[in-house]
Backbone as CSV, one residue per row, in Angstrom:
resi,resn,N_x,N_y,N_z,CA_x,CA_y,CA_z,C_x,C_y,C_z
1,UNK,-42.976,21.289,-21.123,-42.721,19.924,-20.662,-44.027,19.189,-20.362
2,UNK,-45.058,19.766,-19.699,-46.124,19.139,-18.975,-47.052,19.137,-20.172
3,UNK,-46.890,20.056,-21.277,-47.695,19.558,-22.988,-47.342,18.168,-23.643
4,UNK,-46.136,18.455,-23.366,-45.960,16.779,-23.946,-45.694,15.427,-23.115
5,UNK,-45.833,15.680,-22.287,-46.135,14.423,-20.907,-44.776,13.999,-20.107
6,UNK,-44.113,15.281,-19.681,-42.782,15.023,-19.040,-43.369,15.545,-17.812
7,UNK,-43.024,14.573,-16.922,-43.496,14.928,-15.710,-42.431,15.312,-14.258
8,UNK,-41.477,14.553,-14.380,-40.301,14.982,-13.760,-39.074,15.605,-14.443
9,UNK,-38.264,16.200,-13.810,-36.955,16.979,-14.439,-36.377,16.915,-12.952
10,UNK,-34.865,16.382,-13.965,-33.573,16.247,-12.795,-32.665,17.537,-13.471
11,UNK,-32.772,18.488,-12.694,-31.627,19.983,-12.622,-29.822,19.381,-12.287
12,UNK,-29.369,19.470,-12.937,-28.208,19.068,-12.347,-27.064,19.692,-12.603
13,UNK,-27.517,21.177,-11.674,-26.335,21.975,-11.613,-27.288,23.472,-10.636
14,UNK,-27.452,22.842,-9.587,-28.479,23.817,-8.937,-27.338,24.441,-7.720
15,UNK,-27.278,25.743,-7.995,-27.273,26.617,-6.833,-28.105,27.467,-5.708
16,UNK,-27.611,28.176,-4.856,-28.131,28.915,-4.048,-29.488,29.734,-5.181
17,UNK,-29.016,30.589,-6.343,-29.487,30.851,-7.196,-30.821,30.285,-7.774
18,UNK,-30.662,28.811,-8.107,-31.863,28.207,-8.431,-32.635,27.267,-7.917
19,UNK,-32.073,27.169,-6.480,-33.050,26.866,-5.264,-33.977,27.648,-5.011
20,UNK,-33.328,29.189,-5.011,-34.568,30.364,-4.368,-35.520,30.277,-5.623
21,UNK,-35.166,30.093,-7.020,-36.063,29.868,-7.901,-37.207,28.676,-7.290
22,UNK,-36.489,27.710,-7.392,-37.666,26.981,-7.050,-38.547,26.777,-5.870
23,UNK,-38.088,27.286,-4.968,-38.758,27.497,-3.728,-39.773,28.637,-3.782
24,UNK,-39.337,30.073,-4.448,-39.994,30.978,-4.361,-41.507,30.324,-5.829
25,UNK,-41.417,29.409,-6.736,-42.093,29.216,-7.404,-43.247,27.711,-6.795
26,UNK,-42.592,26.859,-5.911,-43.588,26.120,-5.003,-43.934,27.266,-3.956
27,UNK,-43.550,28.180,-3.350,-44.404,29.219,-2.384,-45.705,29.684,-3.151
28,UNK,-45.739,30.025,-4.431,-46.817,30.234,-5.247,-47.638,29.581,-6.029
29,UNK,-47.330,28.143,-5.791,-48.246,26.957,-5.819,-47.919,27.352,-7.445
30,UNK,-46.898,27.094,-8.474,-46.316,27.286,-9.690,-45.485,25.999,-10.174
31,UNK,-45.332,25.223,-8.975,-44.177,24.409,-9.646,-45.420,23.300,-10.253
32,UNK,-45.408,22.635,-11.825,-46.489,21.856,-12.332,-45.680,20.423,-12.696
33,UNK,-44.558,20.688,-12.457,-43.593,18.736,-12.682,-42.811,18.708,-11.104
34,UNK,-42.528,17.459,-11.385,-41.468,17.232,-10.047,-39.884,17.629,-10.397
35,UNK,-39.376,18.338,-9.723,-37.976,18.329,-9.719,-37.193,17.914,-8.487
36,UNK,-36.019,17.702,-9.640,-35.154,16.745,-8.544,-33.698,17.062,-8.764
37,UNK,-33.122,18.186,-7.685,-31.842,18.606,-7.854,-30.914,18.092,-7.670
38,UNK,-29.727,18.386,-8.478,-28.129,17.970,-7.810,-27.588,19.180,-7.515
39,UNK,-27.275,19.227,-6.436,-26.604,20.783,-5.502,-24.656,20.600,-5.945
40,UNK,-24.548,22.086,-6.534,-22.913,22.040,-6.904,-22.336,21.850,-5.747
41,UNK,-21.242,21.223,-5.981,-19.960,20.529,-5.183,-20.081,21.612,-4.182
42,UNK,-19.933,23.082,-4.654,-19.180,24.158,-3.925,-20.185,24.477,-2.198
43,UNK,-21.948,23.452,-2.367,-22.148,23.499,-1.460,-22.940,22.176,-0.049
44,UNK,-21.824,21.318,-0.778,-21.308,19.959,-0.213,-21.805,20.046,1.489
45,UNK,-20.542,21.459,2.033,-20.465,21.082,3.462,-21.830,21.512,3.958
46,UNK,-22.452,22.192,3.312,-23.739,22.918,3.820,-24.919,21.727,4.037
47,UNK,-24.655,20.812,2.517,-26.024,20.200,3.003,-25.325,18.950,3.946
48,UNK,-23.926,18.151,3.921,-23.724,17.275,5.149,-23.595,18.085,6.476
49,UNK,-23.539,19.472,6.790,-23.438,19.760,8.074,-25.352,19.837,8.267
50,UNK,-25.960,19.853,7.449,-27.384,19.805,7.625,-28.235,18.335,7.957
51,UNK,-27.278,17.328,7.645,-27.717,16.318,7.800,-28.705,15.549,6.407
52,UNK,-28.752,16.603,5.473,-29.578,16.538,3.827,-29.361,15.644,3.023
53,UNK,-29.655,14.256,2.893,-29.594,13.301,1.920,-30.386,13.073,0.534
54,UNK,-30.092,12.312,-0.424,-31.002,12.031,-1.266,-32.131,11.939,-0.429
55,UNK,-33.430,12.406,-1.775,-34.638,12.217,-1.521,-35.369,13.267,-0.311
56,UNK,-34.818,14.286,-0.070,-34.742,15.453,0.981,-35.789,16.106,0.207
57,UNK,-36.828,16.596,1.139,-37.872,17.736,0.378,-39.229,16.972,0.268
58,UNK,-39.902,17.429,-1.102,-41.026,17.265,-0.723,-41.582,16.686,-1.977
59,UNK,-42.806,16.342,-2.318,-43.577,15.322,-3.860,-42.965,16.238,-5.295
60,UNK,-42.960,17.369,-4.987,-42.555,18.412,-5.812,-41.085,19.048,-6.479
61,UNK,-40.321,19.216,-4.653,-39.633,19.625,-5.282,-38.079,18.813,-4.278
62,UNK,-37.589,18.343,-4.920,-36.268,17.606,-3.965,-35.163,17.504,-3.947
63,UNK,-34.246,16.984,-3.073,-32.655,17.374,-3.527,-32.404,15.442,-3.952
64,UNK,-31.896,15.515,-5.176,-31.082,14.613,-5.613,-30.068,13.621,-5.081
65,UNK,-29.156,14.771,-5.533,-27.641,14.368,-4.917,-26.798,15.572,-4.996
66,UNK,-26.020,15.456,-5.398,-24.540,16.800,-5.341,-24.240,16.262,-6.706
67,UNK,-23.485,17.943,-7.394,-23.132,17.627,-8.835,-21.423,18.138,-8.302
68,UNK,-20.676,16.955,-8.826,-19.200,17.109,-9.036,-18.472,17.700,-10.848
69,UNK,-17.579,17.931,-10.846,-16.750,18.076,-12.021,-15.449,17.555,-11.741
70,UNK,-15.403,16.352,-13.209,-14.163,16.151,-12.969,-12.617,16.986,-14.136
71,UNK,-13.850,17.271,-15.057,-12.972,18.032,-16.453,-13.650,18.866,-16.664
72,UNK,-13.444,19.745,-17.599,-14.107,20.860,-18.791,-15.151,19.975,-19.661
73,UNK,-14.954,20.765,-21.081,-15.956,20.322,-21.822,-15.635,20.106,-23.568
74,UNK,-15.822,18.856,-24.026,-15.067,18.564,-25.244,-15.340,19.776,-26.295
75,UNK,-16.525,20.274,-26.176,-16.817,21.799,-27.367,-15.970,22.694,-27.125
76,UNK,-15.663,23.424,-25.783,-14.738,23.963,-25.751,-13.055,23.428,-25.222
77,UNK,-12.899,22.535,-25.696,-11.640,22.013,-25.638,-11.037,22.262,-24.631
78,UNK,-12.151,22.127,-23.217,-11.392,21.851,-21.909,-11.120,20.627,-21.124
79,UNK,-11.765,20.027,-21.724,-12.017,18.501,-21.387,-10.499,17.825,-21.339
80,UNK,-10.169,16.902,-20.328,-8.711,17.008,-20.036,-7.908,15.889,-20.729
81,UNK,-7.010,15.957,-21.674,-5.965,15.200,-22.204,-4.623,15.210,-21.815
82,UNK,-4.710,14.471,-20.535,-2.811,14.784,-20.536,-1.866,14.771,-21.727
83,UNK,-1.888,13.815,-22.757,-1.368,13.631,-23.813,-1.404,15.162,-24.317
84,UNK,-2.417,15.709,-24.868,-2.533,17.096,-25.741,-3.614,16.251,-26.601
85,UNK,-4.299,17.765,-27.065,-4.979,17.184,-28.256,-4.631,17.180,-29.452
86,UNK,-5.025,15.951,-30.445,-4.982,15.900,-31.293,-4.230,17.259,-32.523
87,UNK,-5.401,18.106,-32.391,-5.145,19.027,-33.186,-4.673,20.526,-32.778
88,UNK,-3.931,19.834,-31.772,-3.045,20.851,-31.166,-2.287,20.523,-29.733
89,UNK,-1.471,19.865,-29.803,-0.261,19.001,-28.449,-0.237,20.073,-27.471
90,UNK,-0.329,20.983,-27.379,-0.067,22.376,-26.418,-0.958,22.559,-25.617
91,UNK,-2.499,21.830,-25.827,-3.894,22.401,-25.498,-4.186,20.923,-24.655
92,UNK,-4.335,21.151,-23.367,-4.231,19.699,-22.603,-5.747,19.647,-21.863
93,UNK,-6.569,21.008,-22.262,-8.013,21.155,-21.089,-7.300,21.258,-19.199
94,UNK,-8.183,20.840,-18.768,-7.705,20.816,-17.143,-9.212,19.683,-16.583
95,UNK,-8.515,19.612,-15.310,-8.971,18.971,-14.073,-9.461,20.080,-13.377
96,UNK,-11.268,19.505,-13.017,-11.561,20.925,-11.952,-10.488,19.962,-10.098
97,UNK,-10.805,19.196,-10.298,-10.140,18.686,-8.798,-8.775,17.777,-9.143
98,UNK,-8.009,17.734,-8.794,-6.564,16.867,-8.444,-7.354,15.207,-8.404
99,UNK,-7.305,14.192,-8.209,-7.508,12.709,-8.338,-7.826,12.758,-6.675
100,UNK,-7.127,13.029,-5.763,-7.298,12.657,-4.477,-8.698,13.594,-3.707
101,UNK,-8.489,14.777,-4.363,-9.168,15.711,-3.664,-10.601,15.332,-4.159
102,UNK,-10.393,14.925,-5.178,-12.347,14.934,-6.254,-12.691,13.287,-5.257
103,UNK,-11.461,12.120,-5.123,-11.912,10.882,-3.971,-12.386,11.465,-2.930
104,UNK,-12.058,12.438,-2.352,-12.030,12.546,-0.960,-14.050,13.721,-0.807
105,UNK,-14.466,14.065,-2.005,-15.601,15.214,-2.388,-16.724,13.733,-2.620
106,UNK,-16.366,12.922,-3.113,-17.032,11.881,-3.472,-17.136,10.856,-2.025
107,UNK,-16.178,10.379,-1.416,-16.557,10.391,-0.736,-17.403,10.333,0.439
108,UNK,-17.119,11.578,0.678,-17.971,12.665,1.799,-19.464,12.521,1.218
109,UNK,-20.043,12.753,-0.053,-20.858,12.808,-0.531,-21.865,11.708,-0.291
110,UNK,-20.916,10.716,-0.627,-21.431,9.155,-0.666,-21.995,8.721,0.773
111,UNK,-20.675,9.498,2.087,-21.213,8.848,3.188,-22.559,9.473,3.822
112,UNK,-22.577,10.974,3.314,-23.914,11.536,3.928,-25.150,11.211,2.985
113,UNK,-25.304,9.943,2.489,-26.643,9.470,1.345,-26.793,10.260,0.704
114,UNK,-25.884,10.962,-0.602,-26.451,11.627,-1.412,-25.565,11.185,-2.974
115,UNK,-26.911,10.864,-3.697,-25.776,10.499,-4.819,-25.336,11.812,-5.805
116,UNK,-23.971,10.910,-6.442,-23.417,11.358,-7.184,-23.305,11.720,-8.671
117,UNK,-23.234,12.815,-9.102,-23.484,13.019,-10.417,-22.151,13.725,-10.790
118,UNK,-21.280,13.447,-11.758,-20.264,13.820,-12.184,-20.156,14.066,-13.665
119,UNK,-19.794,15.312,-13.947,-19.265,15.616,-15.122,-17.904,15.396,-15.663
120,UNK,-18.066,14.552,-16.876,-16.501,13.787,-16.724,-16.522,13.533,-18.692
121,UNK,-15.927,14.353,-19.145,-15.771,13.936,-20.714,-14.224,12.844,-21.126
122,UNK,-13.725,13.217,-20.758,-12.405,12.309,-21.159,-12.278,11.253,-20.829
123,UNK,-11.556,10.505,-21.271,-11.174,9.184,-20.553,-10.504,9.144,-19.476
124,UNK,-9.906,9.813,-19.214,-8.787,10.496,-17.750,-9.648,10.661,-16.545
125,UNK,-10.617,11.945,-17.096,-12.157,12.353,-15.970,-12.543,11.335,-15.824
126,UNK,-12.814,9.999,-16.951,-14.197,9.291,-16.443,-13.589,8.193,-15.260
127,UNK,-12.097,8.112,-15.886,-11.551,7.084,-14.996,-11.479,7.566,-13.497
128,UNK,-11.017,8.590,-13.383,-11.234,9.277,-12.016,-12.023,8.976,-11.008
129,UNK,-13.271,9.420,-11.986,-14.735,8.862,-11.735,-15.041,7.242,-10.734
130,UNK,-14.791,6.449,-12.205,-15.043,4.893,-11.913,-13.982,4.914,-10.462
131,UNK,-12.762,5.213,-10.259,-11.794,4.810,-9.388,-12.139,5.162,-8.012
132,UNK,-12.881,6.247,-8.020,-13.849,6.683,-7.007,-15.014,5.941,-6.418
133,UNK,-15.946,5.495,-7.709,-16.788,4.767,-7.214,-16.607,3.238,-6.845
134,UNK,-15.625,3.225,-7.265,-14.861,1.082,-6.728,-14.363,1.385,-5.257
135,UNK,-14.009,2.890,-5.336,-13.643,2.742,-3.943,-14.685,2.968,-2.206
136,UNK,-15.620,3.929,-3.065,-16.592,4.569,-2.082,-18.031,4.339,-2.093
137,UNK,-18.039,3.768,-3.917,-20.229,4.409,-4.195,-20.257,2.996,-4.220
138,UNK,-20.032,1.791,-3.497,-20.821,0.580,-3.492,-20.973,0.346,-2.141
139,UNK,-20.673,0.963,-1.298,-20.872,0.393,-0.026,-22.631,0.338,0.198
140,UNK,-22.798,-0.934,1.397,-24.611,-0.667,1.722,-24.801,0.185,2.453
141,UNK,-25.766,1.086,2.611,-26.046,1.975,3.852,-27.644,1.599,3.693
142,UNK,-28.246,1.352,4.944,-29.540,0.838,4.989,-30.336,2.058,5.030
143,UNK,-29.977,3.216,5.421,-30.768,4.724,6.095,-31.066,5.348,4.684
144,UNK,-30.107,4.788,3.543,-30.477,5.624,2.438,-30.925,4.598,1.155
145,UNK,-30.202,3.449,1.499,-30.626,2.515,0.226,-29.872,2.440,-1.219
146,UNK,-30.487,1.824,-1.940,-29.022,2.018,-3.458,-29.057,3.017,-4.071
147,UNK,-30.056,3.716,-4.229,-30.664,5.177,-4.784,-29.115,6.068,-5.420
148,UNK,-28.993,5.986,-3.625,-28.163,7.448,-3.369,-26.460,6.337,-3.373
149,UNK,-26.467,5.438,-3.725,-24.881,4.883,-4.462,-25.036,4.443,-5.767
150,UNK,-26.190,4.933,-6.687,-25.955,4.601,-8.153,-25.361,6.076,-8.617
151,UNK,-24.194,5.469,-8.862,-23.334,7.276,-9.416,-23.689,7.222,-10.830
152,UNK,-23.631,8.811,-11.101,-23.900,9.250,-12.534,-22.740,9.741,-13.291
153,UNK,-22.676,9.747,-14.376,-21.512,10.343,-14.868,-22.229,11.363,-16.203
154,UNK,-21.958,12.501,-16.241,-22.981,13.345,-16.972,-21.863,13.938,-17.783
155,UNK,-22.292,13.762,-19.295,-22.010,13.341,-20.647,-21.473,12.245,-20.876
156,UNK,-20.494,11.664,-19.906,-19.839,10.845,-20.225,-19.418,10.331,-21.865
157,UNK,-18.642,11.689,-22.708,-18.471,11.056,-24.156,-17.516,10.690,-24.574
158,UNK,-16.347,10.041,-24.281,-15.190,9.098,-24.421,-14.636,8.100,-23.902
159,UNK,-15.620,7.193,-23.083,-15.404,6.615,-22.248,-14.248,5.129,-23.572
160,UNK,-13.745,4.502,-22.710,-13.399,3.458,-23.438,-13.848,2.634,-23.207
161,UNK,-13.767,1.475,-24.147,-14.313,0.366,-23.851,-13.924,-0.615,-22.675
162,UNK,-13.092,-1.053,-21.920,-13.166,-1.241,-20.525,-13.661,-0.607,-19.899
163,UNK,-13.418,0.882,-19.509,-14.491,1.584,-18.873,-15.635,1.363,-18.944
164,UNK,-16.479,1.001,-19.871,-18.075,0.917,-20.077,-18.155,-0.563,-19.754
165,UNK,-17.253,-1.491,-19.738,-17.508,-2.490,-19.066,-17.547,-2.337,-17.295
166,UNK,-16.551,-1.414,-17.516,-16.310,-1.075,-15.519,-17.748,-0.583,-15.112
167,UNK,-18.303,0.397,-15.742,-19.337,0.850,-15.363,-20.825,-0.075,-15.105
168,UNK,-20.819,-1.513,-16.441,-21.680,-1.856,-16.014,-21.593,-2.884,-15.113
169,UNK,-20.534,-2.876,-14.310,-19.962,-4.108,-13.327,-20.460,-3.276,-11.848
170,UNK,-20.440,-1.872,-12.583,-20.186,-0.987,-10.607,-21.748,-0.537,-11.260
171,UNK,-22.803,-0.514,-12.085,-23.970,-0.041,-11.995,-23.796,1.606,-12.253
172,UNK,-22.730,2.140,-12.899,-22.476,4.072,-13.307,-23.705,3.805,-14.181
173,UNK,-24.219,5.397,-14.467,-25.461,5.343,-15.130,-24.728,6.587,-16.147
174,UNK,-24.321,6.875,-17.343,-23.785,7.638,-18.136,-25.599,8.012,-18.360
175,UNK,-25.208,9.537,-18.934,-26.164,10.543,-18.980,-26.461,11.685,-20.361
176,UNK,-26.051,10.872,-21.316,-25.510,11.675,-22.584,-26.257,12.463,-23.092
177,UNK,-26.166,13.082,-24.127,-26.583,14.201,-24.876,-26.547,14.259,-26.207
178,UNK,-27.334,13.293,-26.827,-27.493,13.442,-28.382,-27.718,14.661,-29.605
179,UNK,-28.202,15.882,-28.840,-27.957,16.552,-29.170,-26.474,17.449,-29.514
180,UNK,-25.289,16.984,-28.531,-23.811,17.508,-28.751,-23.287,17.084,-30.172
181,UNK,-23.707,15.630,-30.741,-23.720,15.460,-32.152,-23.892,17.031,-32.844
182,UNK,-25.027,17.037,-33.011,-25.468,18.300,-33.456,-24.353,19.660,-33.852
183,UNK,-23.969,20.054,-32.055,-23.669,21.030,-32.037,-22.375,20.745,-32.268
184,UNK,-21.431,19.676,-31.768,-20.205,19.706,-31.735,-19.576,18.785,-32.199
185,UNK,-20.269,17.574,-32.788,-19.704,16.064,-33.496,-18.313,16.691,-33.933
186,UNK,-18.978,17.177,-35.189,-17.759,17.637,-36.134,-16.537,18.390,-35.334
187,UNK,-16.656,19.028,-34.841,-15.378,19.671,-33.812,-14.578,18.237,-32.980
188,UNK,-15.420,17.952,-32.532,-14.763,16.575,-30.995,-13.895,16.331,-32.293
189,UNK,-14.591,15.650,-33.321,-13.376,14.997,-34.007,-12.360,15.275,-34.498
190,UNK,-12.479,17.207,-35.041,-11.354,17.679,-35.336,-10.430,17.489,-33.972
191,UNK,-11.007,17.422,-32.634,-10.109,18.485,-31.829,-9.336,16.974,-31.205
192,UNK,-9.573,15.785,-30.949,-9.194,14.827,-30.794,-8.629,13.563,-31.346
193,UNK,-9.159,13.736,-32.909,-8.504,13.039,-34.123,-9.839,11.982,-34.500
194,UNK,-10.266,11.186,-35.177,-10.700,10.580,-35.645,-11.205,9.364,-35.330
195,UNK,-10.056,8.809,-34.853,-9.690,7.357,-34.309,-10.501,7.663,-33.161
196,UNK,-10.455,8.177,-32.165,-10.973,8.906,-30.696,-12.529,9.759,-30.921
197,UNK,-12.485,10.434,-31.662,-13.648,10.963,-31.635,-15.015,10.389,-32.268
198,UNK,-14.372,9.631,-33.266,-15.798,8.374,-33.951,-16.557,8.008,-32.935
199,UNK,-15.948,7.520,-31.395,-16.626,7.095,-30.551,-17.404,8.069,-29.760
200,UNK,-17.453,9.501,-29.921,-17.986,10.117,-28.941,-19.240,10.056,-28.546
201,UNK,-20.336,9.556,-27.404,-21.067,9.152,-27.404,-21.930,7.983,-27.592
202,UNK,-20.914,6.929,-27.509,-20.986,5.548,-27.699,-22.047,4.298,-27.267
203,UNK,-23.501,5.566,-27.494,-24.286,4.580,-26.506,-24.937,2.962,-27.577
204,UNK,-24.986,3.044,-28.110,-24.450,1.170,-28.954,-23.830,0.624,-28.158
205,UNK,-22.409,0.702,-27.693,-21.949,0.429,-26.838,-22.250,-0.136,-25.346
206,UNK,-22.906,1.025,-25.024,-23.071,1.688,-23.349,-24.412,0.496,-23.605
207,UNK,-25.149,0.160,-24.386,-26.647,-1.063,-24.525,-26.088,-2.652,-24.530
208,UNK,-24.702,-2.569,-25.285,-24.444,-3.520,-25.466,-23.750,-4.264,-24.160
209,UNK,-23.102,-3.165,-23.798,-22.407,-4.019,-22.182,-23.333,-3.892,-21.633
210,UNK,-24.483,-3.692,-21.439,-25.652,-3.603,-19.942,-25.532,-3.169,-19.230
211,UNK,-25.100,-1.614,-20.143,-25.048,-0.313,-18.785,-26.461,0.258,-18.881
212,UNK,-27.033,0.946,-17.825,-28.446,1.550,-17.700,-28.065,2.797,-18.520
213,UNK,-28.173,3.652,-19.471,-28.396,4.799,-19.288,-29.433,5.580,-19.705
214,UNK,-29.184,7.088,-19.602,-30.082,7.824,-19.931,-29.954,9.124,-21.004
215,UNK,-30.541,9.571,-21.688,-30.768,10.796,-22.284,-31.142,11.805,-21.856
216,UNK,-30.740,12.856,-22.121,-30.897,14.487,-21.707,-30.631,15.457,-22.687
């Protein structure tokens, strides 16, 4: 990374696991970019009973925000279709959280200054998402600033077109992956049909409504 002039990296899916990584690698004066974590959902209460907001830590190494899930993943055909998919009505993916419970994780998240990063492939997940953040990630909080209420939505690859208007009305920052072309274009489309999957990854789109996003 630091050969070709990348100087920061956002981790966004850090556990207990790859905290001690990075801690035990700034103890040895090793870490050579800035990182900037999103801590999994699963340890939410730890950093609000700590009082741990965005921007927590140090020039080096810092906590982000919290990483949520709202679906699976379109390669492996977990990504959630109530309908069924395309190329197979039986195969619906899943929801990691219920609609109320993933509001209520978001939230919590939102009120202790830490932003949000969500994994959300479907149109179902992403809406989840947006319905969350109209309700919780715009409020002002002066102690943390807009930082930590610009929510992320990570892949975000089916959004629809209202949605990507919703997003650039509420400021969501979609987070895609041009490389999933690559690995999985051809599948999304078998596994969702044609009509639906042409769009996967729609950032033409995501430029044209005047949404911010980013690559990864």
């Amino acid at each position: 990374f630091a050969a070709h002039g990348v100087t920061t990296v956002g981790d966004a899916q850090v556990s207990r696991r790859e905290l001690g990584t990075y801690l035990d690698a700034s103890d040895r004066g090793l870490l050579r970019l800035r990182y900037h974590g999103y801590v999994i959902s699963s340890l939410l209460d730890e950093l609000t009973s700590l009082g741990i907001s965005s921007g927590f830590g140090s020039e080096r190494l810092s906590v982000a925000g919290v990483k949520l899930y709202a679906d699976g993943t379109l390669g492996g055909w977990t990504a959630y279709f109530p309908e069924g998919y395309a190329a197979d009505p039986c195969r619906h993916g899943q929801l990691y959280h219920e609609p109320a419970e993933y509001d209520g994780l978001f939230a919590a998240a939102t009120a202790a200054g830490l932003q949000v990063a969500t994994h959300a492939q479907s149109p179902t997940a992403i809406q989840m998402v947006l319905d969350a953040v109209e309700s919780h990630g715009r409020r002002p909080d002066e102690r943390v600033g807009r930082r930590a209420q610009r929510s992320r939505i990570e892949h975000c690859g089916l959004p629809t077109p209202p949605q990507i208007d919703l997003m650039a009305r509420l400021g969501v920052i979609p987070v895609a992956q041009p490389l999933h072309h690559v690995n999985w274009g051809e599948g999304v489309v078998t596994a969702v049909g044609p009509e639906v999957g042409s769009r996967f990854n729609p950032l033409g789109e995501f430029v044209a409504a005047g949404v911010d996003l980013a690559l990864s």
